PDB file of C-alpha atoms in Angstrom:
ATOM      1  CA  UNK J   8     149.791-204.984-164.198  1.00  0.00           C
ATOM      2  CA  UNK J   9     146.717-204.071-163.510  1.00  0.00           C
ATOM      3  CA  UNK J  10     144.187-205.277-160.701  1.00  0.00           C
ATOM      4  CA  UNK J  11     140.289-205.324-161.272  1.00  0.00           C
ATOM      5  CA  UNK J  12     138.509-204.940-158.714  1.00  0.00           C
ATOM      6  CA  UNK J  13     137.081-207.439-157.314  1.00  0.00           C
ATOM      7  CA  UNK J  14     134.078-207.490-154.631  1.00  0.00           C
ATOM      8  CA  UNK J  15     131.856-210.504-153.947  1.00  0.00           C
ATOM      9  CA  UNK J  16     129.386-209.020-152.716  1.00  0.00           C
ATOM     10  CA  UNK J  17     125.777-210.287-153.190  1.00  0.00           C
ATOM     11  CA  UNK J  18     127.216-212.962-155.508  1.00  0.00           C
ATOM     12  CA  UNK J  19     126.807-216.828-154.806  1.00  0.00           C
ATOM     13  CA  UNK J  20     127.587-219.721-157.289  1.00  0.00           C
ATOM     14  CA  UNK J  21     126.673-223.032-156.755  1.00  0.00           C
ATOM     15  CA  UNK J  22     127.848-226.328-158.259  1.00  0.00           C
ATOM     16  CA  UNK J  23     126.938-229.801-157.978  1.00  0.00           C
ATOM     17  CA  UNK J  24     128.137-230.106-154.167  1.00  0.00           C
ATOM     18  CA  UNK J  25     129.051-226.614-152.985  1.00  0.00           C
ATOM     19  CA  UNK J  26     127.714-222.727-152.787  1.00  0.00           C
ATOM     20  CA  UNK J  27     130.180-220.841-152.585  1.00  0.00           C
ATOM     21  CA  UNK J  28     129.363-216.831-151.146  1.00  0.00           C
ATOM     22  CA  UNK J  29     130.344-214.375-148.850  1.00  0.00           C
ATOM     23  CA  UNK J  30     131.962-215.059-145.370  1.00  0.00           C
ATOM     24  CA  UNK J  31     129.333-214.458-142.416  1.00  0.00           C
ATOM     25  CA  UNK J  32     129.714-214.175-138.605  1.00  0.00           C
ATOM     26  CA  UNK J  33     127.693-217.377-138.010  1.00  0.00           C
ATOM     27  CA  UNK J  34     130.916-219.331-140.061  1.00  0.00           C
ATOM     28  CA  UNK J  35     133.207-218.607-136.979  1.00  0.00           C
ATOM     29  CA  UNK J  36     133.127-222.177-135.543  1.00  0.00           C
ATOM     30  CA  UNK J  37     133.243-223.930-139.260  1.00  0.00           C
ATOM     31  CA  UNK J  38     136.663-221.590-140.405  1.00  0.00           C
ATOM     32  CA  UNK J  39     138.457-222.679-136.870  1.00  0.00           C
ATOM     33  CA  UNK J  40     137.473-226.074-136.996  1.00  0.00           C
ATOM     34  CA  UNK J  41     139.525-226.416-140.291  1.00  0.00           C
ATOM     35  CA  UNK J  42     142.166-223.647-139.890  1.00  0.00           C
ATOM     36  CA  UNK J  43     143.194-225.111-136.473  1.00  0.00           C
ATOM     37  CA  UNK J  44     144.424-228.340-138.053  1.00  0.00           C
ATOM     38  CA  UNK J  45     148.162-228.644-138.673  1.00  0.00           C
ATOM     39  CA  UNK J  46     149.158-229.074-142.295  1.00  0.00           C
ATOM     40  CA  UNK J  47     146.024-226.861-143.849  1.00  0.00           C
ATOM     41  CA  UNK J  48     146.891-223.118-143.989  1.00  0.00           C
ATOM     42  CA  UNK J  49     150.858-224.580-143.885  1.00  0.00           C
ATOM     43  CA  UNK J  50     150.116-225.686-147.362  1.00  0.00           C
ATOM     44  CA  UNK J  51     148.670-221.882-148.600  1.00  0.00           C
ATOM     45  CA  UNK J  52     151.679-219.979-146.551  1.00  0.00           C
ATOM     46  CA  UNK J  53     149.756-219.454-143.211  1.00  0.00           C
ATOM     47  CA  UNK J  54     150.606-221.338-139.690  1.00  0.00           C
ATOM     48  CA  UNK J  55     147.191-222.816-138.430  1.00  0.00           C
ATOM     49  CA  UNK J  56     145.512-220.864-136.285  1.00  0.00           C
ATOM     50  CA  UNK J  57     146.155-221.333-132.590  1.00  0.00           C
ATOM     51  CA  UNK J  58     143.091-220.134-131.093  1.00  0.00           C
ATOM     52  CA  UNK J  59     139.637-219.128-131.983  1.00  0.00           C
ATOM     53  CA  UNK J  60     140.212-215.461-131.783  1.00  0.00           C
ATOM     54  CA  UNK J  61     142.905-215.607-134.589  1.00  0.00           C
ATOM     55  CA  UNK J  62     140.131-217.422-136.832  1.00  0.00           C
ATOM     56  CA  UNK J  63     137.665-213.828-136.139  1.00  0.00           C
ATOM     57  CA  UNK J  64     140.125-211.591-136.427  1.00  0.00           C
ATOM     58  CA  UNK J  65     140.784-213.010-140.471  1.00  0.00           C
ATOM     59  CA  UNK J  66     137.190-213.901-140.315  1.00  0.00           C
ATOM     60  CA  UNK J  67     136.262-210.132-140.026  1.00  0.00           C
ATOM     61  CA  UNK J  68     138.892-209.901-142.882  1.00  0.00           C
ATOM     62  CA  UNK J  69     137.077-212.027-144.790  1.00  0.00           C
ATOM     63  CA  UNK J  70     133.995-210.120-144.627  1.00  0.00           C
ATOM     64  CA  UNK J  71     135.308-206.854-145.012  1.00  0.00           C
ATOM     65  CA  UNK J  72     137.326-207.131-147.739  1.00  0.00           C
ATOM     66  CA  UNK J  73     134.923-209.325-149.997  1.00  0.00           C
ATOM     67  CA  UNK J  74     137.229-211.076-151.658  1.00  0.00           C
ATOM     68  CA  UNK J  75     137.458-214.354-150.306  1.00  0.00           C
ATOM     69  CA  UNK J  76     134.362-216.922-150.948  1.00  0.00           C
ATOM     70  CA  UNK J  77     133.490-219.280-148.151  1.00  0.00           C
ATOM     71  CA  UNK J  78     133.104-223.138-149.350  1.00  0.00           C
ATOM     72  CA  UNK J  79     130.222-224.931-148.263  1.00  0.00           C
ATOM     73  CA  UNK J  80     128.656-227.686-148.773  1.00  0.00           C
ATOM     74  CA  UNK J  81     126.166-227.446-150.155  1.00  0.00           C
ATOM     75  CA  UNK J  82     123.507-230.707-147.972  1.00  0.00           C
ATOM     76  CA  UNK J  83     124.706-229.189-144.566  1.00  0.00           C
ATOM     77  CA  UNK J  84     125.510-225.822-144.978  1.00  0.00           C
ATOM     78  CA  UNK J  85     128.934-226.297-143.547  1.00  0.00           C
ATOM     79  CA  UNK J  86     132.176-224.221-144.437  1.00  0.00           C
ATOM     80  CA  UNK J  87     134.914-226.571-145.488  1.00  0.00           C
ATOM     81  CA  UNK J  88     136.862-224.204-147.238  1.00  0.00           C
ATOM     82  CA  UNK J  89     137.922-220.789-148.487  1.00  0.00           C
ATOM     83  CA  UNK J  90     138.263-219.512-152.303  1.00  0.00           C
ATOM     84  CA  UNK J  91     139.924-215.734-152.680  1.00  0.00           C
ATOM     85  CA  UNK J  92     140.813-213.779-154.990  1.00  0.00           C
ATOM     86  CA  UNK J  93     143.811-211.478-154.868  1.00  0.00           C
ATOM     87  CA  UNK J  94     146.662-209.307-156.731  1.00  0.00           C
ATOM     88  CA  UNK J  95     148.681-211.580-158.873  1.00  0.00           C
ATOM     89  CA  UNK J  96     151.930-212.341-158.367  1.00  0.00           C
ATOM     90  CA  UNK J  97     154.926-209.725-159.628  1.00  0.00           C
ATOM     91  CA  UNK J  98     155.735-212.649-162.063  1.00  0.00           C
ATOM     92  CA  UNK J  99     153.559-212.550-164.602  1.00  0.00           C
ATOM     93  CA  UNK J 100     154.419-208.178-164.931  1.00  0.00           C
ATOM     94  CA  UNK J 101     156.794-209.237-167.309  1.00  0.00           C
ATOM     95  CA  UNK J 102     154.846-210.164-170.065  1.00  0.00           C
ATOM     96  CA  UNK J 103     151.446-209.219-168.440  1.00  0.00           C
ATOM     97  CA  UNK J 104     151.824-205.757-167.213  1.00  0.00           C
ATOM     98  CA  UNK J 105     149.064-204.068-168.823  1.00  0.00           C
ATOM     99  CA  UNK J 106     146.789-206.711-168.467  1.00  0.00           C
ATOM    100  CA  UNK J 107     143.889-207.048-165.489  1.00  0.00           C
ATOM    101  CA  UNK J 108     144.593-210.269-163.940  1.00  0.00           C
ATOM    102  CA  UNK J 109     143.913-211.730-160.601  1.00  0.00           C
ATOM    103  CA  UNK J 110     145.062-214.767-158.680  1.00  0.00           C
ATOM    104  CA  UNK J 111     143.075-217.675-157.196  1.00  0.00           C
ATOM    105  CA  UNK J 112     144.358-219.173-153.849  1.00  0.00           C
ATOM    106  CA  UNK J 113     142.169-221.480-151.559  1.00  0.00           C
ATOM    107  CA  UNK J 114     142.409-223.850-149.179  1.00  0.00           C
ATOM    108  CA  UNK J 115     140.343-226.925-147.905  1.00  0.00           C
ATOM    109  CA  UNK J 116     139.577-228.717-144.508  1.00  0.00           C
ATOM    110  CA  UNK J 117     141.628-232.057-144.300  1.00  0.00           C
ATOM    111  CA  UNK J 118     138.431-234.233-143.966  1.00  0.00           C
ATOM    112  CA  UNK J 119     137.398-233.042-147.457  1.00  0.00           C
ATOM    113  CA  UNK J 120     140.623-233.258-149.743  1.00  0.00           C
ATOM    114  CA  UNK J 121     140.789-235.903-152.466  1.00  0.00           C
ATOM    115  CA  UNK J 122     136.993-235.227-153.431  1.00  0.00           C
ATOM    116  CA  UNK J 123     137.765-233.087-155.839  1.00  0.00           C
ATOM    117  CA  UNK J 124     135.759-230.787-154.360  1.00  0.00           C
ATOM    118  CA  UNK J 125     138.358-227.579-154.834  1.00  0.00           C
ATOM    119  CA  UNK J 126     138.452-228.579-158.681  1.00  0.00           C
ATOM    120  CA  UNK J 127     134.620-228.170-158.923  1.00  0.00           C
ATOM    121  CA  UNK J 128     135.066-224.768-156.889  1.00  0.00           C
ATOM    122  CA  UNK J 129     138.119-223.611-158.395  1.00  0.00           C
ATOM    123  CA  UNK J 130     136.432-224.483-162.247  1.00  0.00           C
ATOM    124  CA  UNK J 131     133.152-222.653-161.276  1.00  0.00           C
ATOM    125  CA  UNK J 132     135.215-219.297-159.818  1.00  0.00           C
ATOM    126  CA  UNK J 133     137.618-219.238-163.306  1.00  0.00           C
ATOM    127  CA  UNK J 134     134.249-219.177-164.880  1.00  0.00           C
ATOM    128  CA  UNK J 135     132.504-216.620-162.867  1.00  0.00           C
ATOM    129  CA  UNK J 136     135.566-214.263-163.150  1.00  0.00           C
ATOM    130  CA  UNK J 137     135.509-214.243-166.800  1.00  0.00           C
ATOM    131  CA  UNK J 138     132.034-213.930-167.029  1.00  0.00           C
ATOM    132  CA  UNK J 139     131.253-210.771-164.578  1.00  0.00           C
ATOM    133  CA  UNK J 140     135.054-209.174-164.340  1.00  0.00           C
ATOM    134  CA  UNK J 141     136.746-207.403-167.464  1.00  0.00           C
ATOM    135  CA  UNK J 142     139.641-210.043-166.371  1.00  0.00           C
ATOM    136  CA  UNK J 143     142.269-210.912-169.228  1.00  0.00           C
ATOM    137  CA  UNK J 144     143.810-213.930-167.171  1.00  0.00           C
ATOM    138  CA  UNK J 145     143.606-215.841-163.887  1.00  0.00           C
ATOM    139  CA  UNK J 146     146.738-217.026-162.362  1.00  0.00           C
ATOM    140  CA  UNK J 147     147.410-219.557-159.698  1.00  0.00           C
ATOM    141  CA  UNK J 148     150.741-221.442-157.934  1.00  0.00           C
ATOM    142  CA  UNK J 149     151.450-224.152-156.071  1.00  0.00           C
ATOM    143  CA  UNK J 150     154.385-224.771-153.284  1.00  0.00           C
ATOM    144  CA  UNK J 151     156.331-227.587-155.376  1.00  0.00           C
ATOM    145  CA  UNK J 152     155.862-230.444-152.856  1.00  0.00           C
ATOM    146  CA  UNK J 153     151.774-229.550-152.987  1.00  0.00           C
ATOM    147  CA  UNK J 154     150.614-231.926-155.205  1.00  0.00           C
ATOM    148  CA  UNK J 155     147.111-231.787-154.542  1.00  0.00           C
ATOM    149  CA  UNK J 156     147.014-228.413-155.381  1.00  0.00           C
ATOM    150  CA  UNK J 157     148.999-229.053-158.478  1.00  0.00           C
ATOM    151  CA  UNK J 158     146.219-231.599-159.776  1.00  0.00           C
ATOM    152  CA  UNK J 159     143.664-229.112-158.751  1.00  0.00           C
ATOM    153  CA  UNK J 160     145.396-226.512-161.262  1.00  0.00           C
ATOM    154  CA  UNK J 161     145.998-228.791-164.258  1.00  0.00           C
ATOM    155  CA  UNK J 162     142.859-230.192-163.946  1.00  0.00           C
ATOM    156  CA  UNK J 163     141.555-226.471-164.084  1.00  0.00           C
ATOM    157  CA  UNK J 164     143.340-225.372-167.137  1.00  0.00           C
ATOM    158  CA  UNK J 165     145.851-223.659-166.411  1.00  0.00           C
ATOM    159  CA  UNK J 166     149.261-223.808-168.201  1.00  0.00           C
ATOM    160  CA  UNK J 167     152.472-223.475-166.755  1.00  0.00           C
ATOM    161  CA  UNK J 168     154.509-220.393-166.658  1.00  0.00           C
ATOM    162  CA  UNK J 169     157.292-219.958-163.796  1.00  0.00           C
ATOM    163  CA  UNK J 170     158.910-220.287-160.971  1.00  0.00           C
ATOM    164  CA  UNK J 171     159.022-218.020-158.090  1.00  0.00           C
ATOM    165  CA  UNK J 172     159.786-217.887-154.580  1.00  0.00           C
ATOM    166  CA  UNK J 173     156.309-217.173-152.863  1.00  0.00           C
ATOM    167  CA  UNK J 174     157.155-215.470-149.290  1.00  0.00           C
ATOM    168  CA  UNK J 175     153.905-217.074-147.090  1.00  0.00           C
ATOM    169  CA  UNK J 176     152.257-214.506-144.040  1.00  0.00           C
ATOM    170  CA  UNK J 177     154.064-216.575-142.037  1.00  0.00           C
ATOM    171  CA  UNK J 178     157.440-215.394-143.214  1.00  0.00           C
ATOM    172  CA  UNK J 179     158.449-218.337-144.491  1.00  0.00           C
ATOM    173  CA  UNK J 180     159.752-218.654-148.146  1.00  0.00           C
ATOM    174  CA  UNK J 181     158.315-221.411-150.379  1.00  0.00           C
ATOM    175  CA  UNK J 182     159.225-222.603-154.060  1.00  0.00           C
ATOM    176  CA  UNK J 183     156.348-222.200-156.405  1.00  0.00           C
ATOM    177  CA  UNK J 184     155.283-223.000-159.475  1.00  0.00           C
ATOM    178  CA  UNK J 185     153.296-220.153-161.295  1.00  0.00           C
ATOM    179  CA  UNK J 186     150.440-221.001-163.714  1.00  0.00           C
ATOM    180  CA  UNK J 187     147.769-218.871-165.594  1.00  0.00           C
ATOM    181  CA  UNK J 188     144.902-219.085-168.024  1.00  0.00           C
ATOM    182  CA  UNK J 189     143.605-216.322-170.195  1.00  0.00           C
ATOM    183  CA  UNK J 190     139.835-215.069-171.088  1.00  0.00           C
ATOM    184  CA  UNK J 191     141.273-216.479-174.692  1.00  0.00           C
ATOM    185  CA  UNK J 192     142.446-220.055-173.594  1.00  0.00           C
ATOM    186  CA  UNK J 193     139.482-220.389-171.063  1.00  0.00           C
ATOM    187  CA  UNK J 194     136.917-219.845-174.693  1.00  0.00           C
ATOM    188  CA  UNK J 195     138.824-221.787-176.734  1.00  0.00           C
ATOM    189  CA  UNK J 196     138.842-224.193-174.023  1.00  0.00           C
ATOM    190  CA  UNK J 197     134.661-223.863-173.696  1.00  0.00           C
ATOM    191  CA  UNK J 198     134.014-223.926-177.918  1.00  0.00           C
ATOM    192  CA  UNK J 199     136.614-227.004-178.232  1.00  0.00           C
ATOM    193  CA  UNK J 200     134.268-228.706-175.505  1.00  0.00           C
ATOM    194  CA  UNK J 201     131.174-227.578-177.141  1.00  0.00           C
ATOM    195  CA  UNK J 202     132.580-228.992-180.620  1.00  0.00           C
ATOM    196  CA  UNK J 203     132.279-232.673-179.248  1.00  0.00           C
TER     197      UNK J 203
END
């Protein structure tokens, strides 16, 4: 499989609620306050962080790498929230392997989920892909007990395709649930809309 890459630099999108762009120093305070709380990066594979210095050492990741938008909102400025996009997983090589696809993964502060805020980010980054990146397919997962990230997906498109066992950076394992879309699917999806 092949991996396009991908650097966000100088790119912002904005929705109804959110811009979504590069990480910055000044977010430091914003990305603790949310990674700090118990349950949040436990639900992407990552133990929250346990002090301020772990949040700069990924923050400087963050930046570096230019991969990963920051979520905020768009009234206040705030970061809520992190949208990246990696390597997909070694699941789809089967039946994908000569394709350029990435993955989607993100994660939200507690005090925003159920807004449906991560739909309206995740829907605005599947478009964005397609639109600047030679991509053939996005992919996403979910651990199976996440089912706000579940609705996120389905509400985002995607179709099912597998299960896997997703190994989190905290060593733990997790069952997943594998999903994708296609630059196909994701038009159809648009002219079908258009059509109504």
């Amino acid at each position: 499989m092949k991996l396009e890459e991908v650097d966000i630099r100088g790119k912002k999108i904005i929705t109804h609620r959110l811009v979504l762009r590069l990480f910055e120093d000044k977010d430091l305070n914003d990305f603790y306050e949310y990674a700090k709380v118990d349950g949040v990066g436990e639900a992407a594979g990552w133990t929250h962080h346990a002090n301020i210095e772990e949040s700069k050492a990924i923050l400087q990741h963050f930046i570096t790498e230019h991969r990963t938008f920051a979520l905020t909102e768009k009234a206040s400025g705030k970061v809520i929230g992190s949208l990246g996009i990696e390597k997909s997983e070694d699941v789809f090589c089967k039946d994908y392997g000569d394709k350029n696809i990435n993955e989607l993964g993100y994660v939200l502060s507690k005090d925003y989920w159920g807004a449906g805020l991560m739909t309206e980010a995740v829907k605005a980054v599947i478009k964005f892909v397609f639109d600047e990146w030679n991509l053939d397919a996005v992919t996403c997962s979910h651990f199976i007990e996440n089912d706000r990230s579940r609705r996120v997906i389905e509400k985002c498109g995607f179709r099912y395709y597998g299960d896997t066992v997703f190994v989190g950076r905290n060593g733990q394992k997790h069952k997943s649930k594998c999903y994708i879309i296609t630059r196909e699917e994701y038009q159809n999806a648009i002219a079908d809309k258009q059509r109504r």
